[in-house]
mmCIF file of C-alpha atoms and ligand atoms in Angstrom:
data_model
loop_
_atom_site.group_PDB
_atom_site.id
_atom_site.type_symbol
_atom_site.label_atom_id
_atom_site.label_comp_id
_atom_site.label_asym_id
_atom_site.label_seq_id
_atom_site.Cartn_x
_atom_site.Cartn_y
_atom_site.Cartn_z
ATOM 1 C CA MET A 1 85.639 80.362 33.364
ATOM 2 C CA PRO A 2 89.588 78.907 33.753
ATOM 3 C CA ALA A 3 89.842 82.196 34.537
ATOM 4 C CA HIS A 4 88.751 85.167 37.108
ATOM 5 C CA GLU A 5 89.758 88.128 38.822
ATOM 6 C CA THR A 6 89.818 87.749 42.648
ATOM 7 C CA SER A 7 88.475 90.460 45.066
ATOM 8 C CA HIS A 8 91.653 90.978 46.310
ATOM 9 C CA LYS A 9 93.795 91.776 43.288
ATOM 10 C CA SER A 10 94.845 89.113 41.788
ATOM 11 C CA ILE A 11 93.568 86.382 39.142
ATOM 12 C CA LEU A 12 93.095 82.916 40.039
ATOM 13 C CA LEU A 13 93.494 79.922 37.173
ATOM 14 C CA GLU A 14 91.854 76.848 36.713
ATOM 15 C CA HIS A 15 92.834 74.022 34.697
ATOM 16 C CA PRO A 16 90.366 71.587 34.523
ATOM 17 C CA SER A 17 92.472 68.763 35.814
ATOM 18 C CA GLY A 18 91.969 70.247 39.210
ATOM 19 C CA ALA A 19 95.308 72.177 38.956
ATOM 20 C CA LYS A 20 94.882 76.179 40.040
ATOM 21 C CA ALA A 21 97.742 79.212 40.033
ATOM 22 C CA GLU A 22 96.962 82.553 41.122
ATOM 23 C CA ILE A 23 99.104 86.058 40.313
ATOM 24 C CA ARG A 24 98.469 89.237 42.162
ATOM 25 C CA LEU A 25 98.548 92.486 39.875
ATOM 26 C CA PHE A 26 100.909 93.735 41.778
ATOM 27 C CA GLY A 27 104.219 92.463 40.019
ATOM 28 C CA ALA A 28 102.023 89.738 38.086
ATOM 29 C CA THR A 29 103.901 87.705 40.770
ATOM 30 C CA VAL A 30 102.381 83.963 41.123
ATOM 31 C CA THR A 31 101.635 83.684 44.507
ATOM 32 C CA SER A 32 100.474 80.392 44.513
ATOM 33 C CA TRP A 33 100.288 77.146 42.355
ATOM 34 C CA THR A 34 98.760 73.513 43.393
ATOM 35 C CA VAL A 35 98.438 70.160 41.405
ATOM 36 C CA ASP A 36 97.161 67.728 42.561
ATOM 37 C CA GLY A 37 95.482 69.802 46.327
ATOM 38 C CA SER A 38 98.875 69.995 47.344
ATOM 39 C CA GLU A 39 101.151 73.749 47.543
ATOM 40 C CA ARG A 40 104.192 73.990 45.158
ATOM 41 C CA LEU A 41 105.158 77.681 45.889
ATOM 42 C CA PHE A 42 106.519 78.981 49.106
ATOM 43 C CA VAL A 43 105.659 82.624 50.642
ATOM 44 C CA SER A 44 106.125 83.215 53.252
ATOM 45 C CA LYS A 45 103.947 84.016 56.685
ATOM 46 C CA ASN A 46 105.019 87.293 56.922
ATOM 47 C CA ALA A 47 104.895 88.163 53.324
ATOM 48 C CA ILE A 48 103.060 91.581 52.794
ATOM 49 C CA LEU A 49 100.885 91.838 50.502
ATOM 50 C CA ASP A 50 99.558 95.118 50.545
ATOM 51 C CA GLY A 51 101.559 96.312 48.117
ATOM 52 C CA SER A 52 104.157 98.312 49.718
ATOM 53 C CA LYS A 53 107.078 95.710 48.729
ATOM 54 C CA ALA A 54 107.913 93.343 46.847
ATOM 55 C CA ILE A 55 106.228 89.560 47.755
ATOM 56 C CA ARG A 56 108.285 87.777 49.750
ATOM 57 C CA GLY A 57 107.813 84.578 47.909
ATOM 58 C CA GLY A 58 105.809 83.080 44.834
ATOM 59 C CA ILE A 59 107.422 83.634 41.126
ATOM 60 C CA PRO A 60 108.147 87.331 42.056
ATOM 61 C CA ILE A 61 110.081 88.647 38.625
ATOM 62 C CA VAL A 62 113.451 90.101 38.459
ATOM 63 C CA PHE A 63 113.838 92.853 35.810
ATOM 64 C CA PRO A 64 115.388 95.285 34.592
ATOM 65 C CA ILE A 65 118.039 94.849 37.271
ATOM 66 C CA PHE A 66 119.927 91.694 39.492
ATOM 67 C CA GLY A 67 120.074 93.266 42.549
ATOM 68 C CA THR A 68 121.646 96.834 43.047
ATOM 69 C CA GLU A 69 123.799 98.741 40.568
ATOM 70 C CA GLU A 70 125.786 102.135 41.402
ATOM 71 C CA LYS A 71 124.662 103.270 37.831
ATOM 72 C CA ILE A 72 121.264 102.560 38.124
ATOM 73 C CA LYS A 73 119.168 104.277 41.076
ATOM 74 C CA LEU A 74 116.429 101.364 41.192
ATOM 75 C CA PRO A 75 115.593 99.228 43.984
ATOM 76 C CA GLN A 76 117.080 95.819 44.432
ATOM 77 C CA HIS A 77 115.966 93.612 41.785
ATOM 78 C CA GLY A 78 113.845 96.337 39.728
ATOM 79 C CA PHE A 79 110.958 97.470 39.769
ATOM 80 C CA ALA A 80 108.972 94.921 38.280
ATOM 81 C CA ARG A 81 108.425 92.782 41.252
ATOM 82 C CA ASN A 82 107.070 96.297 42.754
ATOM 83 C CA SER A 83 104.763 97.149 39.427
ATOM 84 C CA ASN A 84 100.905 97.336 39.145
ATOM 85 C CA TRP A 85 100.603 95.741 36.300
ATOM 86 C CA ASP A 86 97.917 95.131 33.710
ATOM 87 C CA TYR A 87 95.703 91.990 33.495
ATOM 88 C CA VAL A 88 95.273 90.860 29.550
ATOM 89 C CA GLY A 89 92.878 88.462 29.432
ATOM 90 C CA ILE A 90 92.702 85.041 29.098
ATOM 91 C CA LEU A 91 94.816 82.651 26.114
ATOM 92 C CA THR A 92 93.676 79.245 25.766
ATOM 93 C CA ASP A 93 95.764 76.544 23.474
ATOM 94 C CA ASN A 94 95.454 72.909 23.668
ATOM 95 C CA ASP A 95 95.867 71.874 26.777
ATOM 96 C CA GLU A 96 96.954 74.761 28.455
ATOM 97 C CA VAL A 97 95.343 77.559 30.247
ATOM 98 C CA ALA A 98 97.057 80.683 30.211
ATOM 99 C CA VAL A 99 96.729 84.344 31.459
ATOM 100 C CA ARG A 100 98.345 87.121 30.032
ATOM 101 C CA PHE A 101 100.389 90.346 32.014
ATOM 102 C CA SER A 102 101.217 93.848 30.617
ATOM 103 C CA LEU A 103 103.163 95.814 32.043
ATOM 104 C CA LYS A 104 104.625 99.989 30.101
ATOM 105 C CA ASP A 105 106.694 101.913 31.009
ATOM 106 C CA ASN A 106 103.946 104.560 31.179
ATOM 107 C CA GLN A 107 102.700 102.772 34.364
ATOM 108 C CA LEU A 108 106.341 103.622 36.206
ATOM 109 C CA THR A 109 107.051 105.846 38.549
ATOM 110 C CA HIS A 110 108.765 109.624 37.667
ATOM 111 C CA GLU A 111 111.677 107.925 39.743
ATOM 112 C CA GLN A 112 111.726 104.460 38.099
ATOM 113 C CA ARG A 113 111.873 106.036 34.162
ATOM 114 C CA SER A 114 114.390 108.564 35.145
ATOM 115 C CA ALA A 115 116.139 105.418 36.465
ATOM 116 C CA TRP A 116 116.207 103.089 33.459
ATOM 117 C CA PRO A 117 114.725 105.972 31.067
ATOM 118 C CA HIS A 118 113.416 103.697 28.027
ATOM 119 C CA SER A 119 110.733 102.968 25.934
ATOM 120 C CA PHE A 120 109.194 99.171 26.917
ATOM 121 C CA ARG A 121 106.768 96.643 27.118
ATOM 122 C CA LEU A 122 106.572 93.686 29.264
ATOM 123 C CA ASN A 123 104.463 91.549 28.316
ATOM 124 C CA TYR A 124 104.320 88.015 30.949
ATOM 125 C CA THR A 125 101.990 84.831 30.605
ATOM 126 C CA VAL A 126 101.387 82.621 33.054
ATOM 127 C CA ALA A 127 99.931 79.411 31.802
ATOM 128 C CA ILE A 128 98.758 75.924 33.361
ATOM 129 C CA THR A 129 98.053 72.190 32.518
ATOM 130 C CA ALA A 130 97.635 69.283 34.662
ATOM 131 C CA ASN A 131 100.882 69.111 35.745
ATOM 132 C CA THR A 132 102.741 71.946 34.912
ATOM 133 C CA LEU A 133 103.620 75.716 34.904
ATOM 134 C CA ARG A 134 104.517 77.527 32.119
ATOM 135 C CA THR A 135 106.314 81.149 32.807
ATOM 136 C CA THR A 136 106.583 83.697 30.100
ATOM 137 C CA LEU A 137 108.524 87.549 29.793
ATOM 138 C CA VAL A 138 108.707 89.079 26.453
ATOM 139 C CA VAL A 139 110.474 92.318 26.829
ATOM 140 C CA LYS A 140 109.837 94.666 23.938
ATOM 141 C CA ASN A 141 112.049 97.401 23.472
ATOM 142 C CA GLU A 142 110.078 99.979 21.997
ATOM 143 C CA ASP A 143 112.575 102.361 21.774
ATOM 144 C CA GLU A 144 114.806 103.159 18.788
ATOM 145 C CA ASP A 145 118.536 102.530 20.370
ATOM 146 C CA THR A 146 118.643 99.312 21.996
ATOM 147 C CA PHE A 147 118.988 98.751 25.486
ATOM 148 C CA GLU A 148 120.507 96.358 28.165
ATOM 149 C CA PHE A 149 118.732 94.098 31.337
ATOM 150 C CA LYS A 150 118.668 91.912 33.464
ATOM 151 C CA SER A 151 115.810 88.844 34.195
ATOM 152 C CA LEU A 152 115.273 86.679 36.858
ATOM 153 C CA LEU A 153 112.270 84.172 37.736
ATOM 154 C CA HIS A 154 112.538 84.066 41.320
ATOM 155 C CA THR A 155 110.509 81.199 41.719
ATOM 156 C CA TYR A 156 110.164 80.126 45.200
ATOM 157 C CA PHE A 157 109.718 76.149 45.760
ATOM 158 C CA ARG A 158 107.672 74.631 49.128
ATOM 159 C CA VAL A 159 109.758 71.751 50.312
ATOM 160 C CA PRO A 160 108.749 69.944 53.667
ATOM 161 C CA ASN A 161 112.799 70.239 54.720
ATOM 162 C CA ILE A 162 115.762 71.908 53.303
ATOM 163 C CA GLU A 163 117.891 69.609 54.056
ATOM 164 C CA GLN A 164 116.047 66.645 52.393
ATOM 165 C CA VAL A 165 116.691 68.625 49.484
ATOM 166 C CA ALA A 166 119.004 68.525 46.419
ATOM 167 C CA VAL A 167 119.266 70.247 42.763
ATOM 168 C CA ASN A 168 120.631 68.642 39.959
ATOM 169 C CA GLY A 169 121.929 69.591 36.587
ATOM 170 C CA LEU A 170 124.925 72.464 37.758
ATOM 171 C CA SER A 171 127.510 69.587 38.669
ATOM 172 C CA LYS A 172 130.791 71.240 36.817
ATOM 173 C CA LEU A 173 129.221 74.285 36.406
ATOM 174 C CA THR A 174 130.540 77.562 37.430
ATOM 175 C CA TYR A 175 128.956 79.944 39.734
ATOM 176 C CA THR A 176 129.548 83.033 41.423
ATOM 177 C CA ASP A 177 129.293 81.940 45.173
ATOM 178 C CA LYS A 178 127.372 85.413 46.710
ATOM 179 C CA VAL A 179 128.463 84.219 49.713
ATOM 180 C CA GLN A 180 131.591 84.331 48.871
ATOM 181 C CA ASN A 181 132.487 87.485 48.244
ATOM 182 C CA GLY A 182 131.781 86.836 44.197
ATOM 183 C CA ALA A 183 134.410 84.160 44.297
ATOM 184 C CA LYS A 184 134.375 82.103 40.933
ATOM 185 C CA VAL A 185 133.654 78.698 42.074
ATOM 186 C CA VAL A 186 133.662 75.400 39.896
ATOM 187 C CA GLU A 187 130.414 73.006 41.316
ATOM 188 C CA GLU A 188 132.506 69.891 42.220
ATOM 189 C CA ASN A 189 128.911 68.121 43.606
ATOM 190 C CA GLN A 190 126.592 65.784 41.078
ATOM 191 C CA LYS A 191 123.980 67.211 43.117
ATOM 192 C CA VAL A 192 123.435 70.186 44.672
ATOM 193 C CA THR A 193 122.262 70.389 48.959
ATOM 194 C CA VAL A 194 121.644 73.297 51.123
ATOM 195 C CA ALA A 195 123.125 73.121 54.764
ATOM 196 C CA GLY A 196 123.981 76.872 55.368
ATOM 197 C CA GLU A 197 123.090 80.192 53.306
ATOM 198 C CA VAL A 198 123.481 79.677 49.759
ATOM 199 C CA ASP A 199 123.455 82.187 46.872
ATOM 200 C CA ARG A 200 124.958 81.613 44.069
ATOM 201 C CA VAL A 201 124.999 82.501 40.439
ATOM 202 C CA TYR A 202 125.525 78.982 38.086
ATOM 203 C CA THR A 203 125.420 80.073 34.675
ATOM 204 C CA ASN A 204 125.548 78.977 31.081
ATOM 205 C CA VAL A 205 123.437 76.454 33.178
ATOM 206 C CA PRO A 206 121.679 73.684 30.494
ATOM 207 C CA GLU A 207 117.812 73.609 29.445
ATOM 208 C CA GLU A 208 117.290 71.679 32.057
ATOM 209 C CA VAL A 209 117.714 71.586 36.263
ATOM 210 C CA SER A 210 115.917 69.230 38.604
ATOM 211 C CA ILE A 211 114.566 69.374 42.212
ATOM 212 C CA GLU A 212 114.698 66.132 44.281
ATOM 213 C CA ILE A 213 113.202 65.706 47.955
ATOM 214 C CA GLU A 214 114.245 63.024 49.894
ATOM 215 C CA ASN A 215 115.855 61.265 46.947
ATOM 216 C CA LYS A 216 112.760 61.375 45.008
ATOM 217 C CA PRO A 217 111.944 63.506 41.736
ATOM 218 C CA ALA A 218 109.908 66.915 43.386
ATOM 219 C CA PHE A 219 110.484 69.226 39.990
ATOM 220 C CA LYS A 220 111.751 69.925 36.971
ATOM 221 C CA ILE A 221 112.558 72.794 35.451
ATOM 222 C CA VAL A 222 113.297 73.676 31.702
ATOM 223 C CA LYS A 223 113.940 77.411 31.178
ATOM 224 C CA THR A 224 114.694 78.859 27.075
ATOM 225 C CA GLY A 225 116.356 82.244 26.507
ATOM 226 C CA MET A 226 117.953 82.608 29.578
ATOM 227 C CA LYS A 227 121.788 81.378 30.542
ATOM 228 C CA ASP A 228 121.870 81.427 34.527
ATOM 229 C CA THR A 229 120.260 79.448 37.333
ATOM 230 C CA VAL A 230 120.600 81.164 40.571
ATOM 231 C CA VAL A 231 120.355 78.953 44.140
ATOM 232 C CA TRP A 232 119.128 80.543 47.237
ATOM 233 C CA ASN A 233 117.817 79.854 50.997
ATOM 234 C CA PRO A 234 118.729 82.568 53.345
ATOM 235 C CA TRP A 235 119.858 79.890 56.040
ATOM 236 C CA ILE A 236 119.194 80.968 60.119
ATOM 237 C CA ASP A 237 121.230 85.330 60.871
ATOM 238 C CA LYS A 238 119.444 85.991 56.844
ATOM 239 C CA ALA A 239 116.139 85.186 57.303
ATOM 240 C CA LYS A 240 115.916 86.773 61.407
ATOM 241 C CA GLY A 241 117.197 90.090 59.544
ATOM 242 C CA MET A 242 114.405 90.094 56.824
ATOM 243 C CA GLY A 243 111.031 91.354 58.038
ATOM 244 C CA ASP A 244 109.346 89.808 55.995
ATOM 245 C CA PHE A 245 110.727 85.817 56.641
ATOM 246 C CA GLY A 246 109.391 84.014 59.375
ATOM 247 C CA ASP A 247 112.437 83.374 61.569
ATOM 248 C CA HIS A 248 112.092 79.163 61.400
ATOM 249 C CA GLU A 249 110.353 79.495 57.758
ATOM 250 C CA TYR A 250 113.942 78.635 55.834
ATOM 251 C CA PRO A 251 113.906 75.362 56.522
ATOM 252 C CA ASN A 252 110.538 74.888 54.088
ATOM 253 C CA MET A 253 111.867 76.922 50.703
ATOM 254 C CA ILE A 254 114.263 76.919 47.638
ATOM 255 C CA CYS A 255 114.668 79.486 45.178
ATOM 256 C CA VAL A 256 115.665 78.156 41.718
ATOM 257 C CA GLU A 257 115.840 81.276 39.828
ATOM 258 C CA VAL A 258 116.299 80.971 35.966
ATOM 259 C CA GLY A 259 117.456 84.142 34.250
ATOM 260 C CA SER A 260 119.637 86.459 32.257
ATOM 261 C CA VAL A 261 121.694 88.489 34.803
ATOM 262 C CA ALA A 262 125.237 87.335 34.789
ATOM 263 C CA GLU A 263 125.898 89.718 31.640
ATOM 264 C CA TRP A 264 123.836 92.009 30.178
ATOM 265 C CA VAL A 265 120.744 91.041 27.691
ATOM 266 C CA LYS A 266 120.714 93.406 24.320
ATOM 267 C CA VAL A 267 117.756 93.965 22.895
ATOM 268 C CA ALA A 268 117.541 95.885 19.458
ATOM 269 C CA GLY A 269 115.000 99.364 19.341
ATOM 270 C CA GLY A 270 111.594 97.566 17.876
ATOM 271 C CA GLU A 271 112.917 93.695 18.594
ATOM 272 C CA THR A 272 112.085 91.670 21.591
ATOM 273 C CA TRP A 273 113.917 89.273 23.830
ATOM 274 C CA THR A 274 111.776 86.667 25.287
ATOM 275 C CA GLY A 275 112.420 84.047 28.141
ATOM 276 C CA SER A 276 111.139 81.651 29.809
ATOM 277 C CA GLN A 277 110.572 78.461 32.506
ATOM 278 C CA ILE A 278 108.073 75.521 32.576
ATOM 279 C CA ILE A 279 108.119 73.871 35.760
ATOM 280 C CA THR A 280 106.808 70.248 35.642
ATOM 281 C CA ALA A 281 105.188 68.885 39.400
ATOM 282 C CA LEU A 282 106.740 65.064 39.142
HETATM 283 C C1 BG6 B 301 118.639 86.422 45.005
HETATM 284 C C2 BG6 B 301 119.945 87.181 45.618
HETATM 285 O O1 BG6 B 301 118.182 86.496 43.842
HETATM 286 O O2 BG6 B 301 117.447 87.321 46.165
HETATM 287 C C3 BG6 B 301 119.897 87.366 47.038
HETATM 288 O O3 BG6 B 301 120.685 86.365 44.494
HETATM 289 C C4 BG6 B 301 119.176 87.853 47.596
HETATM 290 O O4 BG6 B 301 121.108 87.856 47.401
HETATM 291 C C5 BG6 B 301 117.902 87.432 47.132
HETATM 292 O O5 BG6 B 301 118.986 88.045 48.936
HETATM 293 C C6 BG6 B 301 116.434 87.722 47.779
HETATM 294 O O6 BG6 B 301 116.078 88.804 47.159
HETATM 295 P P1 BG6 B 301 114.609 90.096 47.994
HETATM 296 O O7 BG6 B 301 115.279 92.063 47.520
HETATM 297 O O8 BG6 B 301 114.310 89.325 47.480
HETATM 298 O O9 BG6 B 301 115.425 90.048 49.471
#
């Protein structure tokens, strides 16, 4: 079987090439992606996996808010990453092996539904080939009225040493620098490197961004339907402040998160919105 449920409430997806992915029902969080036998995603050794907190690593889904919102009383980054999703089943097409998950408003707690009072269904597909991982989020508005949301696929990439990492494709774009009180900055560097805390929302980002490690291409990230890309590394002090992140793990990860967060996405009643990324391990 290309996909089967494990004893710890996750789905293991296996491609004939040997590539694998594991997705927890909690948050529909992809917690592992291996290509050529090596793990490509970062999950903290201190990540809490009992469903009491969003998983620190892999690909948590940020929805329907990014960060916090004064008017919408939901925890940081919304409820999708903290909800138990339904496993819908396997879908296979050509060379891709895929599984689908879904989350509907009636699976939320009373508090969550009151904070974001809309009828919706989220469908989330995780698909692998020999060297790609595709994650596609479909938001269906099942209300009559328009609703709005923000969303991100919050991917934690595993890297051997952050000091040897560069992100390409962001040059000349404007970003909001959350480390500098939300200052708007134009990216002057051809390659974005990390040598301290980085927390930036790049806007109107072209479809393709890539990550290189030690001057060699490591990942290509192609997004569709989403405008923005967040780059995040907590560095030393922030890492120490997070209970579910090891003090010395920050050199081993970089978050490059595709999404639509700078502006609200509006979806009319009965309509759907799709945001997707295909990550290629190079
Ligand atoms: C990023 C945000 O997307 O997620 C950061 O830009 C935030 O500001 C980070 O610190 C992690 O958030 P959390 O809620 O998982 O600790």
